[in-house]
PDB file of C-alpha atoms in Angstrom:
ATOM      1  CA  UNK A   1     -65.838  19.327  57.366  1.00  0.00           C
ATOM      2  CA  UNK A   2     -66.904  20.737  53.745  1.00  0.00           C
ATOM      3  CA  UNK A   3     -66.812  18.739  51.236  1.00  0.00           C
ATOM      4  CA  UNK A   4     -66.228  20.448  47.969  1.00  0.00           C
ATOM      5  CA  UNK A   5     -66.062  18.134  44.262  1.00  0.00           C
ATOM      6  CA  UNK A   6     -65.101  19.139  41.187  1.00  0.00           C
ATOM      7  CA  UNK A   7     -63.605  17.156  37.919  1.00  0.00           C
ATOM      8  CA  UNK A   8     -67.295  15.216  37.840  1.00  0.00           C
ATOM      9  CA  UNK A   9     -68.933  12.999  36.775  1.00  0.00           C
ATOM     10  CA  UNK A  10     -65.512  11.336  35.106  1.00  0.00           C
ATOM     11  CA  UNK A  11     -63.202  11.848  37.230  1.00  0.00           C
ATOM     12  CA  UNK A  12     -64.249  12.987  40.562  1.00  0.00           C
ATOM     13  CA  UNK A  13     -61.648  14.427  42.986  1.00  0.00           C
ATOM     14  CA  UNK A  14     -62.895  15.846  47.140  1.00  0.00           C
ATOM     15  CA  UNK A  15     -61.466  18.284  48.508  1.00  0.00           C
ATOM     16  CA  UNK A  16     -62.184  18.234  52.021  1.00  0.00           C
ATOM     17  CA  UNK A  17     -62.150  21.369  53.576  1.00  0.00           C
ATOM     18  CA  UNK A  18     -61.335  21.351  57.694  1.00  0.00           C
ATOM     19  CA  UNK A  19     -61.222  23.235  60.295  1.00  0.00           C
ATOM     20  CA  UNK A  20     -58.465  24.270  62.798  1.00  0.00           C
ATOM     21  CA  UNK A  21     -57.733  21.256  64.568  1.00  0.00           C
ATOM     22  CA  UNK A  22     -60.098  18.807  62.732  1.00  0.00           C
ATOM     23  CA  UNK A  23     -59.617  15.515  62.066  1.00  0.00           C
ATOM     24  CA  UNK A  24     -60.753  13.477  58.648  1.00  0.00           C
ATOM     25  CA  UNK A  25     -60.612   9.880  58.017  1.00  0.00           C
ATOM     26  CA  UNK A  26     -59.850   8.497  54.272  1.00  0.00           C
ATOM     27  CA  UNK A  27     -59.232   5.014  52.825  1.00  0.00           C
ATOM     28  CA  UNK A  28     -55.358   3.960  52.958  1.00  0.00           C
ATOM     29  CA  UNK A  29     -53.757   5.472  49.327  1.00  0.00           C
ATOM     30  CA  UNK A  30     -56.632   7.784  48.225  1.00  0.00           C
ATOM     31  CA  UNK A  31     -55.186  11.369  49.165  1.00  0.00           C
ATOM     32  CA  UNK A  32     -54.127  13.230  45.901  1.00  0.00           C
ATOM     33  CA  UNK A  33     -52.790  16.125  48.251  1.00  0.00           C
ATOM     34  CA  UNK A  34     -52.846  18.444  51.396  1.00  0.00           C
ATOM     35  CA  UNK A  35     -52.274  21.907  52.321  1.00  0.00           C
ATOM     36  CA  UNK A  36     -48.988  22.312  53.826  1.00  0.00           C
ATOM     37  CA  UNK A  37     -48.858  21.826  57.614  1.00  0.00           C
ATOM     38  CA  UNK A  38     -51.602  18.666  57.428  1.00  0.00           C
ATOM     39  CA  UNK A  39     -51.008  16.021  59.704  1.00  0.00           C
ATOM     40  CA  UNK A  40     -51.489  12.429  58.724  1.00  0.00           C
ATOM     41  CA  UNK A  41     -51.705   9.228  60.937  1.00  0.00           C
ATOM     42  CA  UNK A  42     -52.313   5.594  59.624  1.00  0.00           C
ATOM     43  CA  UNK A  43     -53.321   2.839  62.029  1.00  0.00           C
ATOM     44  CA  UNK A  44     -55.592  -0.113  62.506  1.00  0.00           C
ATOM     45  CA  UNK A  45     -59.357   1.662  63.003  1.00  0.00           C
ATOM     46  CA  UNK A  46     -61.371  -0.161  65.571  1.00  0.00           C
ATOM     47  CA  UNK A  47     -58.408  -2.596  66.182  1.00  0.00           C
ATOM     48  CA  UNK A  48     -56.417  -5.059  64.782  1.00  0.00           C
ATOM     49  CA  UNK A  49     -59.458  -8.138  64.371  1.00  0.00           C
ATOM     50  CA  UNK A  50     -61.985  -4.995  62.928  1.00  0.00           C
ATOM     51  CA  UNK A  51     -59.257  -3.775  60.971  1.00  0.00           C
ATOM     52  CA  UNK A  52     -58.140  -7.663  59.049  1.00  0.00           C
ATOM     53  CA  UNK A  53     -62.312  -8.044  58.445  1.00  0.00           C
ATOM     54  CA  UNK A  54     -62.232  -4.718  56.341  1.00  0.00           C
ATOM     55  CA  UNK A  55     -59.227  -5.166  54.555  1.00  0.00           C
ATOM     56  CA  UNK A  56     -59.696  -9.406  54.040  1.00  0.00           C
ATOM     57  CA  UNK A  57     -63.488  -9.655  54.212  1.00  0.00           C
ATOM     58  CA  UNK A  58     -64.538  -5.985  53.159  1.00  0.00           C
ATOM     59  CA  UNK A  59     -62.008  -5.143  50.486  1.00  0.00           C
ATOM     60  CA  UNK A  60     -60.964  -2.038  52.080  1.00  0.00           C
ATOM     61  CA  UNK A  61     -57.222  -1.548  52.926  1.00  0.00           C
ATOM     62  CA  UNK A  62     -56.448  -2.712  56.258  1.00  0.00           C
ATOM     63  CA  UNK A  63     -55.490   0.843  57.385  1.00  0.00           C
ATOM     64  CA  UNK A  64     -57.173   4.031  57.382  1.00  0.00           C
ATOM     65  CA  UNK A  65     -55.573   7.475  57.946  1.00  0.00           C
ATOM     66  CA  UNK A  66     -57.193  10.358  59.841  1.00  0.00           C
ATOM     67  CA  UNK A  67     -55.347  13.816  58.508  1.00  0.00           C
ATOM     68  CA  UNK A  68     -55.723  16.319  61.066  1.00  0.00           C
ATOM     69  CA  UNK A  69     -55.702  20.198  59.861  1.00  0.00           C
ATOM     70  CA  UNK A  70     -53.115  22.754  61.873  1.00  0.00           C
ATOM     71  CA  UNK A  71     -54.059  25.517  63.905  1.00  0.00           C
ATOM     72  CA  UNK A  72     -55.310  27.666  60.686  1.00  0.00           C
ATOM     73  CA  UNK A  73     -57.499  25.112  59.055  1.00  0.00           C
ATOM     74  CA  UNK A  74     -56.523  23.128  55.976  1.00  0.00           C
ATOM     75  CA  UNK A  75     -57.754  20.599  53.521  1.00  0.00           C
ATOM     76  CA  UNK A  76     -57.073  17.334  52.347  1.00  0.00           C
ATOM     77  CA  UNK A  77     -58.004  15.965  48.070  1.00  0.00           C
ATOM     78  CA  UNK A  78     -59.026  12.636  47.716  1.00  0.00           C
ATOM     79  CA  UNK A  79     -59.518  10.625  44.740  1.00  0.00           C
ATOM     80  CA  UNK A  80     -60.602   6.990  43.923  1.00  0.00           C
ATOM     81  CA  UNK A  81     -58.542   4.604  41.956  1.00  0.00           C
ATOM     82  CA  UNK A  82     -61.257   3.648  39.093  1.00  0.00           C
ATOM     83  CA  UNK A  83     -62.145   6.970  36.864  1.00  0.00           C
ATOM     84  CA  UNK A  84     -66.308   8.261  37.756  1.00  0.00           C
ATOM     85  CA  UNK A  85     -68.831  10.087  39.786  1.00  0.00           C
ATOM     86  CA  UNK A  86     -68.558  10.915  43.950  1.00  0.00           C
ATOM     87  CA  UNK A  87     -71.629  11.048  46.004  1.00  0.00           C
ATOM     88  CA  UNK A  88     -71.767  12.909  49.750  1.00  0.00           C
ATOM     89  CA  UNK A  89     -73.925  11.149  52.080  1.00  0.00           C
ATOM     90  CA  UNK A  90     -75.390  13.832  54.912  1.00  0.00           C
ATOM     91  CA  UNK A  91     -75.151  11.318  57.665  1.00  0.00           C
ATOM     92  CA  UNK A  92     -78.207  12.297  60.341  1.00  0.00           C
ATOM     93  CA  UNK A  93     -77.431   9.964  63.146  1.00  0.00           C
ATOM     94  CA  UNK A  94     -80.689   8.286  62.499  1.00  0.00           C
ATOM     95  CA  UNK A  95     -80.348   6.151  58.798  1.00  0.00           C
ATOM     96  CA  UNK A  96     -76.866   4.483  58.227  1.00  0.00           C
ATOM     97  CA  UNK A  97     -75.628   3.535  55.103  1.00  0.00           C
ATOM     98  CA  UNK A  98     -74.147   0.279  53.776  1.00  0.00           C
ATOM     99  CA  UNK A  99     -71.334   0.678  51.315  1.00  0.00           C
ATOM    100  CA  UNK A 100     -69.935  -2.017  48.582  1.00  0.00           C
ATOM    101  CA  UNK A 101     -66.717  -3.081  48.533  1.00  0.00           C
ATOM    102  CA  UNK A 102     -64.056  -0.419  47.358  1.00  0.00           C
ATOM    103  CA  UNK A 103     -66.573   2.421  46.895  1.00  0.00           C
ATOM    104  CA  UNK A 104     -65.917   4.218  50.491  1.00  0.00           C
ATOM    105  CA  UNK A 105     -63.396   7.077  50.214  1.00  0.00           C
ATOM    106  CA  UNK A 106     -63.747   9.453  53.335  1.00  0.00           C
ATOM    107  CA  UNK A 107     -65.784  10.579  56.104  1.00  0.00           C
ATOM    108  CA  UNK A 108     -66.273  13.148  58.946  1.00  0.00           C
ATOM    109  CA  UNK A 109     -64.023  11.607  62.204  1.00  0.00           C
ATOM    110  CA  UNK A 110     -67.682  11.990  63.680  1.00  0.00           C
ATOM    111  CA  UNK A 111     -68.753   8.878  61.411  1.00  0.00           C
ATOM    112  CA  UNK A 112     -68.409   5.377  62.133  1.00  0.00           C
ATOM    113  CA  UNK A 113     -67.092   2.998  59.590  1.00  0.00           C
ATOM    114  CA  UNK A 114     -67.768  -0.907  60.698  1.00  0.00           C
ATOM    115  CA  UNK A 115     -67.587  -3.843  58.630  1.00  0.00           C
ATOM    116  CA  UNK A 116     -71.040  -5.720  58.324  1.00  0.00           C
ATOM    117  CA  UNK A 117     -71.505  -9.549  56.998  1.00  0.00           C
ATOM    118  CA  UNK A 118     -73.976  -9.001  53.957  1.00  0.00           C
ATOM    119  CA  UNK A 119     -75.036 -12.285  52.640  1.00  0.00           C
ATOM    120  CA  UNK A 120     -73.861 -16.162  52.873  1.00  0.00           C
ATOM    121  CA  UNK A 121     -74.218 -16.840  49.605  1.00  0.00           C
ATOM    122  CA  UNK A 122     -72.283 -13.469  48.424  1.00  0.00           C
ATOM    123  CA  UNK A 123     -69.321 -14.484  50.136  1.00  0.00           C
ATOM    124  CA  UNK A 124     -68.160 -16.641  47.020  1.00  0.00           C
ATOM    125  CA  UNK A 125     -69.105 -13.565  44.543  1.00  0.00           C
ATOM    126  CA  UNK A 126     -66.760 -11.384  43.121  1.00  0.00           C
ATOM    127  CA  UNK A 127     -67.764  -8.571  45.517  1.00  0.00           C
ATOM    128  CA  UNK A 128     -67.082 -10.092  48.767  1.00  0.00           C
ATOM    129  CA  UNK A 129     -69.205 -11.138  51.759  1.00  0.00           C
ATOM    130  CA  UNK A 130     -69.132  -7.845  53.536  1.00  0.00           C
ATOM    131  CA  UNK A 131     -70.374  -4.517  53.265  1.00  0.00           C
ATOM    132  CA  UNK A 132     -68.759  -1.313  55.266  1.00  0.00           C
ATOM    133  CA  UNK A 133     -70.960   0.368  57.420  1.00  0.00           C
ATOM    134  CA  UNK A 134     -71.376   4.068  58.207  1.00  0.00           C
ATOM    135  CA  UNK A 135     -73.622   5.450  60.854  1.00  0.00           C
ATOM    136  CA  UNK A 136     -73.120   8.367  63.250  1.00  0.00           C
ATOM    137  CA  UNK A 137     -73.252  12.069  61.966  1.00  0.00           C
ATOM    138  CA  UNK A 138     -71.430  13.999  59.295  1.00  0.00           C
ATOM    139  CA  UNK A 139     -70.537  13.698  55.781  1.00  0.00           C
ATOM    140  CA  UNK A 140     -69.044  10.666  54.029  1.00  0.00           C
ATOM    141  CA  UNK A 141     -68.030  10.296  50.355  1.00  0.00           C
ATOM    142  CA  UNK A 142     -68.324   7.425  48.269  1.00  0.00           C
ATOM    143  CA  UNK A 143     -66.899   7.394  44.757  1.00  0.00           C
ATOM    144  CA  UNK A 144     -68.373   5.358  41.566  1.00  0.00           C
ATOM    145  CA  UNK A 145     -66.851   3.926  38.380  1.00  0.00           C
ATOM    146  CA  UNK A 146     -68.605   5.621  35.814  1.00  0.00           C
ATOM    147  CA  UNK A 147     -71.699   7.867  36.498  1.00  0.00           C
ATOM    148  CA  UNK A 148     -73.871   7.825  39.221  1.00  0.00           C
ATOM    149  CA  UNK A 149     -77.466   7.116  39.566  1.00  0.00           C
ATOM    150  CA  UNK A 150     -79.666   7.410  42.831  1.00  0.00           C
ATOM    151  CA  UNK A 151     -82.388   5.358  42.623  1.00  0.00           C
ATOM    152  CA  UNK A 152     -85.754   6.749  45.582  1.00  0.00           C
ATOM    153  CA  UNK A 153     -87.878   3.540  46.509  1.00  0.00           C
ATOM    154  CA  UNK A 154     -91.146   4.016  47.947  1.00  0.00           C
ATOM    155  CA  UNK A 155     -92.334   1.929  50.681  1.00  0.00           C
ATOM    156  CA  UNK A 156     -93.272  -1.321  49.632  1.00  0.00           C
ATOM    157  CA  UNK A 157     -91.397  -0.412  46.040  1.00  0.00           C
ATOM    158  CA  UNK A 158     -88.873  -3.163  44.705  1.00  0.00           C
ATOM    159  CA  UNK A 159     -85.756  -2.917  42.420  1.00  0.00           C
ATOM    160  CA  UNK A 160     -83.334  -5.783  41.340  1.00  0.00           C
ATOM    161  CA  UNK A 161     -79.961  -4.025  40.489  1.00  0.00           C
ATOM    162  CA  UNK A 162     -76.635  -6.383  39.778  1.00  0.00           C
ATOM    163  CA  UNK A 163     -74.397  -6.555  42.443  1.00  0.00           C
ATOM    164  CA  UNK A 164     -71.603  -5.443  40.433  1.00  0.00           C
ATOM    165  CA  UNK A 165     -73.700  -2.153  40.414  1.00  0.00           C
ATOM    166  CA  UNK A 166     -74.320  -1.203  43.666  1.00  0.00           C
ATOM    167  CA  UNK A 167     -72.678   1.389  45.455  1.00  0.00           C
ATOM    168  CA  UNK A 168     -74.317   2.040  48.708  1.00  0.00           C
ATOM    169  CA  UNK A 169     -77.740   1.833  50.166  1.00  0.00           C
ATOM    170  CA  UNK A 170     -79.424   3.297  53.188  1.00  0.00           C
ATOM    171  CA  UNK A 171     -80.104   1.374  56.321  1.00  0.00           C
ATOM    172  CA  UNK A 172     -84.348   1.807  55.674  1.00  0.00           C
ATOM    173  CA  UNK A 173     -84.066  -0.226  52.499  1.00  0.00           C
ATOM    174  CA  UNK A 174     -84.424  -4.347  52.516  1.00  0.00           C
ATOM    175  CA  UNK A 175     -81.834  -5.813  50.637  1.00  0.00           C
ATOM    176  CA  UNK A 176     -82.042 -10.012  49.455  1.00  0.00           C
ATOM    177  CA  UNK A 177     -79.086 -11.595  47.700  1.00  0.00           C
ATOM    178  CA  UNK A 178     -80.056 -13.851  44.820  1.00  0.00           C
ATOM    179  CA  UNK A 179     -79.018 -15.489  41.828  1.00  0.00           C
ATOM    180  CA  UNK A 180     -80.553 -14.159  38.656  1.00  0.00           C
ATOM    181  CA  UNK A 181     -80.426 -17.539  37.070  1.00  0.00           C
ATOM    182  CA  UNK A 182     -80.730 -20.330  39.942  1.00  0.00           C
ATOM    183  CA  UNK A 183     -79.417 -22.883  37.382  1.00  0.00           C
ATOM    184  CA  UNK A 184     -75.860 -21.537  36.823  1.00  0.00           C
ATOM    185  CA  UNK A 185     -73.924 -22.991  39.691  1.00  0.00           C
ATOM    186  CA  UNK A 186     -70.827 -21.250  38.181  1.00  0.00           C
ATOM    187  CA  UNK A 187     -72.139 -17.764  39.123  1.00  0.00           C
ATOM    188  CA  UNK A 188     -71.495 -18.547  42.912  1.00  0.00           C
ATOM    189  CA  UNK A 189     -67.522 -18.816  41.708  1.00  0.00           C
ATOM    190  CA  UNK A 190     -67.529 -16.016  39.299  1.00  0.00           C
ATOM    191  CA  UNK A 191     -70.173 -12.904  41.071  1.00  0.00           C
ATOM    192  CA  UNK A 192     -71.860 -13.225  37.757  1.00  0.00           C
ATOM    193  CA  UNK A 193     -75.464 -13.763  37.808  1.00  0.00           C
ATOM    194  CA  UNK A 194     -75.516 -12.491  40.887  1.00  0.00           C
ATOM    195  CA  UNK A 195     -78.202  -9.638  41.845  1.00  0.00           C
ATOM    196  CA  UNK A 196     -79.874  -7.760  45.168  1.00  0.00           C
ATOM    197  CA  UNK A 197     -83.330  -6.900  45.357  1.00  0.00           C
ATOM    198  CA  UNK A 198     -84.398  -4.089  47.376  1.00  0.00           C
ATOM    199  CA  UNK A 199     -87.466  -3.167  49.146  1.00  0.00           C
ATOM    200  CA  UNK A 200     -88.686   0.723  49.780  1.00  0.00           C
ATOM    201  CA  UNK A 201     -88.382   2.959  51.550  1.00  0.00           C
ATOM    202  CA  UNK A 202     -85.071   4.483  51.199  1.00  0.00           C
ATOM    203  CA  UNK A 203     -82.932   5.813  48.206  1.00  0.00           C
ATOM    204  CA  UNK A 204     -80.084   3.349  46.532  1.00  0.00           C
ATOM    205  CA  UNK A 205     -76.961   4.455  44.743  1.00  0.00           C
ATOM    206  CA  UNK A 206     -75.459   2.766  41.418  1.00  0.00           C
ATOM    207  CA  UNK A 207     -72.507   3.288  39.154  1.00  0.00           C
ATOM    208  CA  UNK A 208     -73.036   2.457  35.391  1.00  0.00           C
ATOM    209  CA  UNK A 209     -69.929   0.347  35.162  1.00  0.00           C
ATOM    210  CA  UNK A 210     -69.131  -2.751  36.586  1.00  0.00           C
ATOM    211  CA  UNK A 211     -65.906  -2.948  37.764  1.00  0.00           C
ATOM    212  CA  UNK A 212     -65.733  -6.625  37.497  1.00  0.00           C
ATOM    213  CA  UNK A 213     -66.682  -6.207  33.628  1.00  0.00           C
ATOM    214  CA  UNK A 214     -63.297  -3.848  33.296  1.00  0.00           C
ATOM    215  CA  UNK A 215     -61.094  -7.092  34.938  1.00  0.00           C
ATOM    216  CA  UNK A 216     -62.849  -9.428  32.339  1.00  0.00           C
ATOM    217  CA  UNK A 217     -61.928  -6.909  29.445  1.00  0.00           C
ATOM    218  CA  UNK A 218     -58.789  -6.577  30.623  1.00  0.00           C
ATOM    219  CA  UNK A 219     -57.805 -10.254  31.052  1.00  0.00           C
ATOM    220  CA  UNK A 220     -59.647 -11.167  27.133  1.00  0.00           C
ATOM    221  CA  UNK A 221     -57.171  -8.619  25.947  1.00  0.00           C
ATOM    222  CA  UNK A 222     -53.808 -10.270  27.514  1.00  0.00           C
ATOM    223  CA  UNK A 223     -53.771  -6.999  29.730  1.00  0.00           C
ATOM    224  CA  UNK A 224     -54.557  -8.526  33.155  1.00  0.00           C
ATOM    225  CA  UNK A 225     -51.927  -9.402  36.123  1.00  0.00           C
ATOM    226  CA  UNK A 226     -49.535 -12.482  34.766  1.00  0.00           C
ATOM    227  CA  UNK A 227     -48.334 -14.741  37.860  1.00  0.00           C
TER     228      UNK A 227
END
């Protein structure tokens, strides 16, 4: 699989270009198009219990679909819903990544994608209790809102980013979940306050908008979902 971007930094669209025969699997409602004769199958990945912790725990869709080119090749265009950057990961088969919730778009059928747990106390933030996973070999994409910045740690080199920030990590880096002020109880409710601090070596990816700042915006302005 090639991966091939263009419309970045603002509004990033993959096209992922396949061989004859080749598979592709990409989050449940992100394809934008196909060339003609693509095949596309949705189903449970990993199983139905795998499947309810990415979509209820993760924040992924329950579903993912694997396209599958015909015999003379083809290519699948995916987008994300939020307007920014995309970022291929060259997965070696040696350093996995961990991705935040929402922010994994495709990858190579040659990748894994797992749901991890990633923090007690994150699991009453506003991004969830659970990363997704990738390992294996191949390339994944991961899309941002806003622009992305990669961020190289040395070893024993620290960073505290806001969780509403994070995109995706590698698998060398230590990560700790903290609250930036330990006095605000409300920030376990809300995600707000809430940071990771990460420890070298390894790179880390962030997007310079929070997503959770757009559904506060949105909500102060009357413009959020009504019940």
């Amino acid at each position: 699989m090639q991966v091939r971007a263009r419309h970045t930094p603002s509004y990033g669209v993959a096209r992922l270009v396949l061989a004859p025969g080749e598979p592709v699997r990409v989050e449940s409602g992100a394809m934008l198009a196909t060339s003609y004769g693509v095949t596309v199958e949705s189903r449970a990945q990993g199983g139905f219990l795998k499947s309810l912790a990415r979509s209820a725990l993760g924040g992924e869709s329950f579903y993912v679909s694997t396209y599958t080119a015909p015999q003379q090749g083809g290519w699948v265009d995916v987008a994300p819903t939020l307007p920014g950057d995309l970022n291929v990961l060259e997965l070696d088969g040696r350093v996995g990544w961990c991705v935040t919730k929402g922010c994994w778009l495709a990858s190579a059928s040659t990748v894994q994608v797992e749901t991890q747990w990633g923090g007690f106390q994150n699991l009453f933030g506003g991004e969830g209790g659970f990363l997704t996973r990738l390992s294996g070999q191949g390339a994944a994409v991961v899309a941002c809102y806003g622009a992305l910045d990669v961020v190289t740690l040395q070893p024993g080199e620290y960073v505290t980013i806001d969780t509403g920030h994070v995109v995706a990590y590698a698998d060398t880096v230590q990560s700790q979940l903290r609250q930036m002020n330990p006095g605000v109880a409300q920030s376990l409710k809300s995600g707000e306050g809430l940071v990771f601090d990460f420890a070298g070596p390894g790179q880390v990816l962030t997007q310079t908008r929070n997503p959770r700042g757009l559904v506060g915006w949105l909500r102060a302005n009357g413009l959020g979902a009504r019940s």
